[in-house]
Short mmCIF file of C-alpha atoms and ligand atoms in Angstrom, two decimals:
data_model
loop_
_atom_site.label_atom_id
_atom_site.label_comp_id
_atom_site.label_asym_id
_atom_site.label_seq_id
_atom_site.Cartn_x
_atom_site.Cartn_y
_atom_site.Cartn_z
CA MET K 1 -161.00 9.46 87.81
CA ASP K 2 -162.02 10.02 84.17
CA ILE K 3 -161.21 7.54 81.39
CA ASN K 4 -158.42 9.71 79.88
CA THR K 5 -156.57 10.00 83.19
CA ALA K 6 -156.96 6.24 83.62
CA LYS K 7 -155.44 5.66 80.15
CA SER K 8 -152.36 7.74 80.95
CA LYS K 9 -151.87 5.83 84.21
CA VAL K 10 -151.97 2.50 82.34
CA SER K 11 -149.25 3.51 79.88
CA GLU K 12 -146.72 3.46 82.75
CA VAL K 13 -147.25 -0.05 84.15
CA GLY K 14 -149.58 -1.91 81.79
CA PHE K 15 -152.59 -1.95 84.13
CA LEU K 16 -154.58 0.41 86.31
CA ASP K 17 -152.79 0.53 89.63
CA ILE K 18 -155.39 2.25 91.80
CA ASN K 19 -156.96 1.34 95.11
CA ILE K 20 -160.39 -0.26 95.20
CA ASP K 21 -162.70 0.13 98.20
CA PRO K 22 -162.08 -3.20 100.05
CA SER K 23 -165.78 -3.46 100.96
CA LEU K 24 -166.80 -3.52 97.26
CA ASP K 25 -168.38 -6.83 96.17
CA LEU K 26 -166.26 -7.32 93.05
CA PHE K 27 -168.41 -10.18 91.67
CA GLN K 28 -171.54 -8.03 91.83
CA ALA K 29 -169.73 -4.93 90.54
CA ILE K 30 -168.46 -6.89 87.50
CA GLN K 31 -171.96 -8.26 86.83
CA ASP K 32 -173.36 -4.70 87.00
CA LEU K 33 -170.72 -3.40 84.59
CA LYS K 34 -171.53 -6.20 82.13
CA SER K 35 -175.15 -5.01 81.88
CA LYS K 36 -174.34 -1.29 82.01
CA LYS K 37 -171.72 -1.50 79.22
CA ASN K 38 -173.07 -4.47 77.24
CA ALA K 39 -169.75 -6.21 77.90
CA ILE K 40 -168.81 -9.89 77.67
CA VAL K 41 -166.06 -11.47 79.79
CA LEU K 42 -164.15 -14.20 77.94
CA ALA K 43 -161.71 -16.24 80.03
CA HIS K 44 -159.13 -18.89 79.21
CA TYR K 45 -159.03 -22.04 81.37
CA TYR K 46 -155.66 -20.92 82.77
CA GLN K 47 -157.14 -17.89 84.54
CA GLU K 48 -157.46 -17.87 88.33
CA PRO K 49 -160.69 -19.51 89.64
CA ASP K 50 -162.40 -16.21 90.61
CA ILE K 51 -162.03 -14.90 87.07
CA GLN K 52 -163.36 -18.16 85.60
CA ASP K 53 -166.37 -17.93 87.94
CA VAL K 54 -167.26 -14.42 86.82
CA ALA K 55 -166.75 -15.09 83.08
CA ASP K 56 -169.56 -15.41 80.52
CA TYR K 57 -167.54 -17.91 78.54
CA ILE K 58 -164.55 -20.05 79.52
CA GLY K 59 -162.71 -21.87 76.79
CA ASP K 60 -159.62 -22.89 74.88
CA SER K 61 -157.98 -20.72 72.23
CA LEU K 62 -160.29 -21.94 69.46
CA GLY K 63 -163.51 -21.52 71.45
CA LEU K 64 -162.43 -18.06 72.58
CA SER K 65 -161.66 -16.93 69.00
CA GLN K 66 -165.00 -18.20 67.79
CA LYS K 67 -166.81 -16.49 70.65
CA ALA K 68 -164.90 -13.25 70.02
CA GLN K 69 -166.01 -13.39 66.39
CA SER K 70 -169.68 -14.08 67.08
CA THR K 71 -170.40 -11.90 70.13
CA GLU K 72 -172.87 -9.02 69.95
CA ALA K 73 -171.42 -7.29 73.00
CA ASP K 74 -169.98 -3.78 72.59
CA MET K 75 -166.96 -4.46 74.77
CA ILE K 76 -164.93 -7.69 74.96
CA VAL K 77 -163.12 -8.07 78.27
CA PHE K 78 -160.43 -10.62 77.55
CA ALA K 79 -159.19 -12.53 80.57
CA GLY K 80 -156.25 -14.23 78.95
CA VAL K 81 -152.94 -13.17 77.45
CA HIS K 82 -152.08 -10.49 74.90
CA PHE K 83 -152.11 -12.65 71.74
CA MET K 84 -155.64 -13.83 72.62
CA ALA K 85 -157.01 -10.29 73.11
CA GLU K 86 -155.19 -9.25 69.93
CA THR K 87 -156.91 -12.09 68.03
CA ALA K 88 -160.28 -10.89 69.36
CA LYS K 89 -159.49 -7.37 68.06
CA ILE K 90 -158.39 -8.72 64.66
CA LEU K 91 -161.73 -10.54 64.37
CA ASN K 92 -163.80 -7.68 65.71
CA PRO K 93 -162.22 -4.31 64.89
CA SER K 94 -165.31 -2.24 65.67
CA LYS K 95 -165.50 -3.50 69.24
CA LYS K 96 -163.56 -2.28 72.22
CA VAL K 97 -161.28 -5.07 73.48
CA VAL K 98 -159.72 -4.65 76.92
CA LEU K 99 -157.14 -6.83 78.66
CA PRO K 100 -156.80 -6.49 82.47
CA ASP K 101 -152.99 -6.38 82.25
CA LEU K 102 -151.29 -5.39 78.98
CA LYS K 103 -148.08 -7.10 80.12
CA ALA K 104 -149.76 -10.53 80.15
CA GLY K 105 -147.60 -11.94 77.35
CA CYS K 106 -146.60 -15.47 76.37
CA SER K 107 -143.15 -17.11 76.27
CA LEU K 108 -144.16 -19.06 73.18
CA ALA K 109 -145.29 -15.94 71.31
CA ASP K 110 -142.04 -14.24 72.39
CA SER K 111 -140.02 -17.08 70.91
CA ALA K 112 -140.89 -16.01 67.35
CA ASN K 113 -139.37 -12.71 66.28
CA PRO K 114 -141.01 -11.44 63.03
CA GLU K 115 -137.72 -10.41 61.32
CA LEU K 116 -136.05 -13.76 62.04
CA PHE K 117 -139.21 -15.63 61.09
CA LYS K 118 -139.39 -13.82 57.76
CA ARG K 119 -135.81 -14.89 56.98
CA PHE K 120 -136.56 -18.48 58.09
CA LYS K 121 -139.58 -18.57 55.76
CA GLU K 122 -137.47 -17.39 52.82
CA LYS K 123 -135.37 -20.55 53.13
CA TYR K 124 -138.47 -22.65 52.34
CA PRO K 125 -140.26 -20.83 49.49
CA ASP K 126 -142.42 -23.83 48.47
CA HIS K 127 -143.76 -24.41 52.02
CA ILE K 128 -147.13 -23.38 53.45
CA VAL K 129 -146.86 -21.74 56.88
CA ILE K 130 -149.15 -23.11 59.59
CA THR K 131 -148.77 -21.13 62.80
CA TYR K 132 -150.08 -21.88 66.25
CA ILE K 133 -152.35 -19.10 67.50
CA ASN K 134 -149.87 -18.40 70.35
CA CYS K 135 -148.01 -15.76 68.33
CA THR K 136 -148.11 -12.02 67.69
CA ALA K 137 -150.18 -10.34 64.97
CA ALA K 138 -146.93 -9.70 63.05
CA ILE K 139 -146.25 -13.47 62.91
CA LYS K 140 -149.87 -14.19 61.99
CA ALA K 141 -149.49 -11.75 59.10
CA LEU K 142 -146.57 -13.87 57.81
CA SER K 143 -148.62 -17.10 58.01
CA ASP K 144 -150.97 -18.92 55.65
CA ILE K 145 -153.17 -20.67 58.22
CA ILE K 146 -153.44 -20.27 61.99
CA CYS K 147 -154.25 -23.29 64.15
CA THR K 148 -154.90 -24.15 67.78
CA SER K 149 -154.22 -27.44 69.54
CA THR K 150 -157.88 -28.40 68.98
CA ASN K 151 -157.87 -28.02 65.20
CA ALA K 152 -154.19 -28.39 64.20
CA LYS K 153 -154.53 -32.01 63.04
CA ALA K 154 -157.70 -31.28 61.03
CA ILE K 155 -155.98 -28.31 59.37
CA ILE K 156 -152.88 -30.29 58.44
CA ASP K 157 -155.02 -33.21 57.20
CA SER K 158 -157.00 -30.80 54.97
CA LEU K 159 -153.84 -30.15 52.91
CA PRO K 160 -152.57 -32.48 50.14
CA LYS K 161 -150.19 -35.16 51.47
CA ASP K 162 -147.27 -33.83 49.41
CA GLN K 163 -147.74 -30.21 50.53
CA LYS K 164 -144.60 -29.01 52.30
CA ILE K 165 -145.30 -27.22 55.59
CA ILE K 166 -143.50 -24.97 58.06
CA PHE K 167 -144.97 -25.25 61.57
CA ALA K 168 -144.32 -22.51 64.14
CA PRO K 169 -143.65 -21.52 66.85
CA ASP K 170 -144.01 -24.57 69.16
CA LYS K 171 -141.51 -27.35 68.41
CA ASN K 172 -143.15 -29.76 70.88
CA LEU K 173 -146.63 -29.40 69.42
CA GLY K 174 -145.08 -29.55 65.93
CA ALA K 175 -143.19 -32.79 66.67
CA TRP K 176 -146.33 -34.37 68.14
CA LEU K 177 -148.34 -33.31 65.06
CA ASN K 178 -145.67 -34.76 62.75
CA LYS K 179 -146.24 -38.12 64.49
CA GLN K 180 -150.04 -37.79 64.39
CA THR K 181 -150.23 -36.85 60.72
CA GLY K 182 -147.25 -38.74 59.29
CA ARG K 183 -145.84 -35.45 57.93
CA ASN K 184 -142.36 -34.05 58.11
CA MET K 185 -143.12 -30.40 58.82
CA VAL K 186 -140.19 -28.04 59.26
CA LEU K 187 -140.35 -26.81 62.86
CA TRP K 188 -139.54 -23.41 64.34
CA ASN K 189 -137.56 -23.78 67.57
CA GLY K 190 -140.00 -22.25 70.10
CA ALA K 191 -141.54 -23.60 73.30
CA CYS K 192 -143.81 -22.73 76.22
CA MET K 193 -141.95 -22.17 79.50
CA VAL K 194 -144.82 -23.72 81.50
CA HIS K 195 -145.19 -26.94 79.50
CA GLU K 196 -141.44 -27.57 79.34
CA ILE K 197 -141.07 -27.49 83.13
CA PHE K 198 -142.69 -30.84 83.97
CA SER K 199 -140.41 -33.46 85.42
CA LEU K 200 -140.87 -36.95 84.01
CA GLU K 201 -138.96 -38.36 86.98
CA LYS K 202 -141.37 -36.74 89.47
CA ILE K 203 -144.41 -37.74 87.39
CA THR K 204 -143.18 -41.36 87.38
CA LYS K 205 -142.79 -41.31 91.19
CA LEU K 206 -146.27 -39.79 91.50
CA LYS K 207 -147.66 -42.58 89.30
CA HIS K 208 -146.14 -45.16 91.66
CA ARG K 209 -147.94 -43.53 94.59
CA HIS K 210 -151.19 -43.28 92.58
CA PRO K 211 -151.15 -46.43 90.41
CA ASN K 212 -154.70 -45.90 89.16
CA ALA K 213 -154.17 -42.27 88.16
CA LYS K 214 -154.13 -41.49 84.46
CA LEU K 215 -151.70 -38.95 83.04
CA VAL K 216 -153.33 -36.36 80.78
CA ALA K 217 -151.07 -33.89 78.96
CA HIS K 218 -151.21 -30.87 76.69
CA PRO K 219 -149.28 -31.35 73.40
CA GLU K 220 -147.08 -28.34 74.25
CA CYS K 221 -145.31 -30.73 76.72
CA GLU K 222 -142.03 -32.35 75.77
CA GLN K 223 -141.99 -35.68 73.94
CA ALA K 224 -140.75 -37.60 77.02
CA VAL K 225 -143.86 -36.57 79.00
CA LEU K 226 -146.22 -37.13 76.05
CA ASP K 227 -144.81 -40.67 75.58
CA HIS K 228 -146.17 -41.56 79.04
CA ALA K 229 -149.57 -39.85 78.69
CA ASP K 230 -152.86 -41.76 78.63
CA TYR K 231 -154.49 -38.88 76.80
CA ILE K 232 -153.08 -35.85 74.93
CA GLY K 233 -155.21 -32.88 73.94
CA SER K 234 -156.04 -29.18 74.10
CA THR K 235 -157.39 -27.76 77.34
CA THR K 236 -160.96 -28.44 76.18
CA GLY K 237 -159.93 -31.94 75.09
CA LEU K 238 -158.35 -32.66 78.49
CA LEU K 239 -161.40 -31.36 80.35
CA LYS K 240 -163.85 -33.41 78.26
CA TYR K 241 -161.69 -36.53 78.62
CA THR K 242 -161.68 -36.33 82.42
CA MET K 243 -165.48 -35.86 82.37
CA THR K 244 -166.24 -38.93 80.27
CA ASP K 245 -163.41 -41.32 81.19
CA SER K 246 -164.00 -43.87 83.95
CA ALA K 247 -160.81 -43.27 86.01
CA GLN K 248 -161.15 -41.51 89.36
CA GLU K 249 -157.70 -39.92 89.55
CA TYR K 250 -155.72 -37.84 87.07
CA ILE K 251 -152.25 -36.32 86.95
CA VAL K 252 -152.65 -33.18 84.87
CA ALA K 253 -149.68 -31.98 82.79
CA THR K 254 -150.73 -28.49 81.79
CA GLU K 255 -151.16 -25.12 83.49
CA THR K 256 -152.91 -25.55 86.86
CA GLY K 257 -155.85 -23.21 86.07
CA ILE K 258 -157.63 -26.01 84.20
CA LEU K 259 -158.01 -27.98 87.45
CA HIS K 260 -160.75 -25.57 88.56
CA GLN K 261 -163.14 -26.62 85.75
CA MET K 262 -162.05 -30.27 86.01
CA GLN K 263 -162.92 -30.32 89.70
CA LYS K 264 -166.21 -28.47 89.14
CA SER K 265 -167.24 -30.84 86.34
CA SER K 266 -166.21 -34.02 88.20
CA PRO K 267 -166.43 -33.19 91.92
CA HIS K 268 -165.88 -36.79 93.04
CA LYS K 269 -162.65 -37.27 91.08
CA THR K 270 -159.13 -36.33 92.20
CA PHE K 271 -156.91 -34.08 90.11
CA ILE K 272 -153.21 -33.76 90.82
CA PRO K 273 -151.11 -31.09 89.07
CA ALA K 274 -148.07 -32.67 87.39
CA PRO K 275 -144.97 -31.55 89.35
CA PRO K 276 -142.40 -29.16 87.88
CA ASN K 277 -138.70 -30.06 87.87
CA ASN K 278 -137.90 -27.78 90.82
CA ALA K 279 -139.62 -26.41 93.90
CA CYS K 280 -141.23 -23.39 92.20
CA ALA K 281 -144.86 -23.03 91.18
CA CYS K 282 -143.71 -22.86 87.55
CA ASN K 283 -146.67 -24.85 86.25
CA ASP K 284 -148.65 -21.65 86.91
CA CYS K 285 -148.26 -19.45 83.83
CA PRO K 286 -146.75 -16.18 85.12
CA HIS K 287 -148.35 -14.31 82.22
CA MET K 288 -151.87 -15.68 82.59
CA LYS K 289 -151.70 -15.11 86.33
CA LEU K 290 -150.93 -11.39 85.94
CA ASN K 291 -154.69 -10.89 85.52
CA THR K 292 -156.62 -10.56 88.77
CA LEU K 293 -160.27 -9.95 89.60
CA GLU K 294 -159.36 -6.41 90.74
CA LYS K 295 -157.61 -5.60 87.45
CA LEU K 296 -160.54 -7.09 85.54
CA TYR K 297 -162.99 -4.86 87.38
CA LEU K 298 -160.87 -1.74 86.79
CA ALA K 299 -160.42 -2.59 83.10
CA MET K 300 -164.20 -2.76 82.73
CA GLU K 301 -164.92 0.37 84.75
CA TYR K 302 -162.32 2.56 82.98
CA GLU K 303 -162.32 0.68 79.61
CA THR K 304 -158.54 0.41 79.63
CA PRO K 305 -155.96 -1.09 78.90
CA GLU K 306 -157.37 -1.34 75.40
CA ILE K 307 -156.01 -3.29 72.42
CA HIS K 308 -155.32 -1.11 69.36
CA MET K 309 -154.12 -2.32 66.03
CA ASP K 310 -152.80 -0.92 62.80
CA GLU K 311 -155.43 -1.63 60.11
CA GLU K 312 -152.97 -2.88 57.47
CA LEU K 313 -151.47 -5.37 59.93
CA ARG K 314 -154.94 -6.41 61.11
CA LEU K 315 -156.09 -7.25 57.59
CA LYS K 316 -152.96 -9.33 56.93
CA ALA K 317 -153.34 -11.20 60.24
CA LEU K 318 -157.07 -11.72 59.69
CA LYS K 319 -156.71 -13.84 56.54
CA PRO K 320 -154.97 -16.89 58.15
CA ILE K 321 -157.33 -16.73 61.17
CA GLU K 322 -160.35 -16.77 58.86
CA ARG K 323 -158.90 -19.78 57.04
CA MET K 324 -158.56 -21.53 60.39
CA LEU K 325 -162.17 -20.80 61.36
CA GLU K 326 -163.41 -21.88 57.93
CA ILE K 327 -161.61 -25.27 58.09
CA SER K 328 -162.75 -25.70 61.71
CA ARG K 329 -166.38 -25.12 60.69
CA GLU K 330 -166.06 -27.66 57.86
CA ALA K 331 -164.55 -30.16 60.34
CA GLY K 332 -167.42 -29.50 62.81
CA LEU K 333 -165.02 -28.12 65.44
CA VAL K 334 -166.81 -24.77 65.78
CA PRO K 335 -170.51 -24.07 65.18
CA LYS K 336 -171.57 -23.17 61.62
CA ASP K 337 -173.24 -19.74 62.00
P1 13P S 1 -155.48 -24.33 74.39
O1 13P S 1 -156.36 -23.82 75.49
O2 13P S 1 -156.00 -23.91 73.05
O3 13P S 1 -155.27 -25.80 74.50
O4 13P S 1 -154.05 -23.61 74.54
C1 13P S 1 -153.27 -23.74 75.66
C2 13P S 1 -152.35 -22.61 75.87
O5 13P S 1 -151.19 -22.74 76.13
C3 13P S 1 -152.88 -21.27 75.80
O6 13P S 1 -151.89 -20.39 76.10
FE1 SF4 S 2 -147.93 -18.87 76.66
FE2 SF4 S 2 -147.37 -21.14 77.87
FE3 SF4 S 2 -148.52 -19.20 79.24
FE4 SF4 S 2 -149.92 -20.52 77.35
S1 SF4 S 2 -149.12 -21.37 79.25
S2 SF4 S 2 -149.83 -18.30 77.68
S3 SF4 S 2 -148.30 -20.94 75.86
S4 SF4 S 2 -146.46 -19.14 78.33
#
C-alpha cells in the first residue's frame, strides 16, 4: 500500500487498520524503521510495556516536551495522547509528527472547551492564565504559561505573590497547588477520569493488609486520596521516589503504566496499583491504551496518522509553552541547551 492510500484509510477510523504478517518481529521492524527514517520514538510512562521497551525516550509530559524540542530526528513517533503529539508539533513544525492512534484523546483536555474557557477568562481580566499541558492547542493559545505537574509549583512561585492567577483545566491539581504555594488561584472545573476513580476506602483496606506499604499519588488525584499519600508527584517524581526511598512496598495511585518502569528500576520491591472504586480496570487510561505496538509500527511504516496544525494557532500556542520551558530551564528542571 502506498502512503496516500494509507492516509485515506486512517481518516475513517483514526489509525491504520490493516493486517500485519503475524510472523513479523515487531521489535526488530520498529528498530529498522528508526534507522531507515531517522525517527525517534517518544513514549509516556502510561504506555503499555512493549511500547515503553521499544521507545528511545520514556518520560513525563515535561521531559517529553523538552525531548520533542531538542531532537534531531526527522520524524517524531509520539506514543502518548493527542495533546502530547500536538505539543511536539507546536515545538517542531518542520518535523513529521505521527501518533499511532489519532483518537487517543484525554478526558482532562476534553473538559476545557475553548469558547467556554474564553468567556470564563473574560470574567477575570486581571488574572494570568496558567494552564496544565493536558489541554488542546486552542486552550494553550488562550493561556499565558503552560505547566506540567513537574514544574507547576516553580512556575507559580516565579510570579509575584500578589499576581492573580487562573489555573486550568485540572481542579484537583489546582487545589493541591493552592495548598503548596499558599495562593488562591481561580480553578477551572476539569478532572482526569483515571485519577478520580481511586477508592479511598479500598486503599485504606489495602494499607491494613500491607502496613509497611507507602502510598504514592499523582496530584491529579482527589484531595481525599492526596491527604493519605506519603509522597505526591508527577510520574517522574513518583518513579524517582520509589527508586531512592527505603520502603519495599508501594501502593501506586496513578495510571498503571508507570508500574513497568518502577518494577524495572527496583526489581526487588513490590508495587500495587491503587484500586478503583468499582470492578473495572479504570485505572488504565483508555486513551493512552489505544496505542499498541502494531499501530506504532504501522504509523512508522506509512508515516500516518500525522499531526497537522494551522500556523496561526501554532504560533499562539507556542508562546506559553516556550515560557514554560524557559522557567523550567531557570529552575534547573530541564537541561539548559
Ligand atoms: P505527568 O507524566 O507529567 O506527571 O502527567 C501525567 C498525565 O496524566 C499525563 O496524561
Ligand atoms: Fe488524560 Fe487522565 Fe489519560 Fe492522562 S491519564 S491522558 S490526564 S485521561
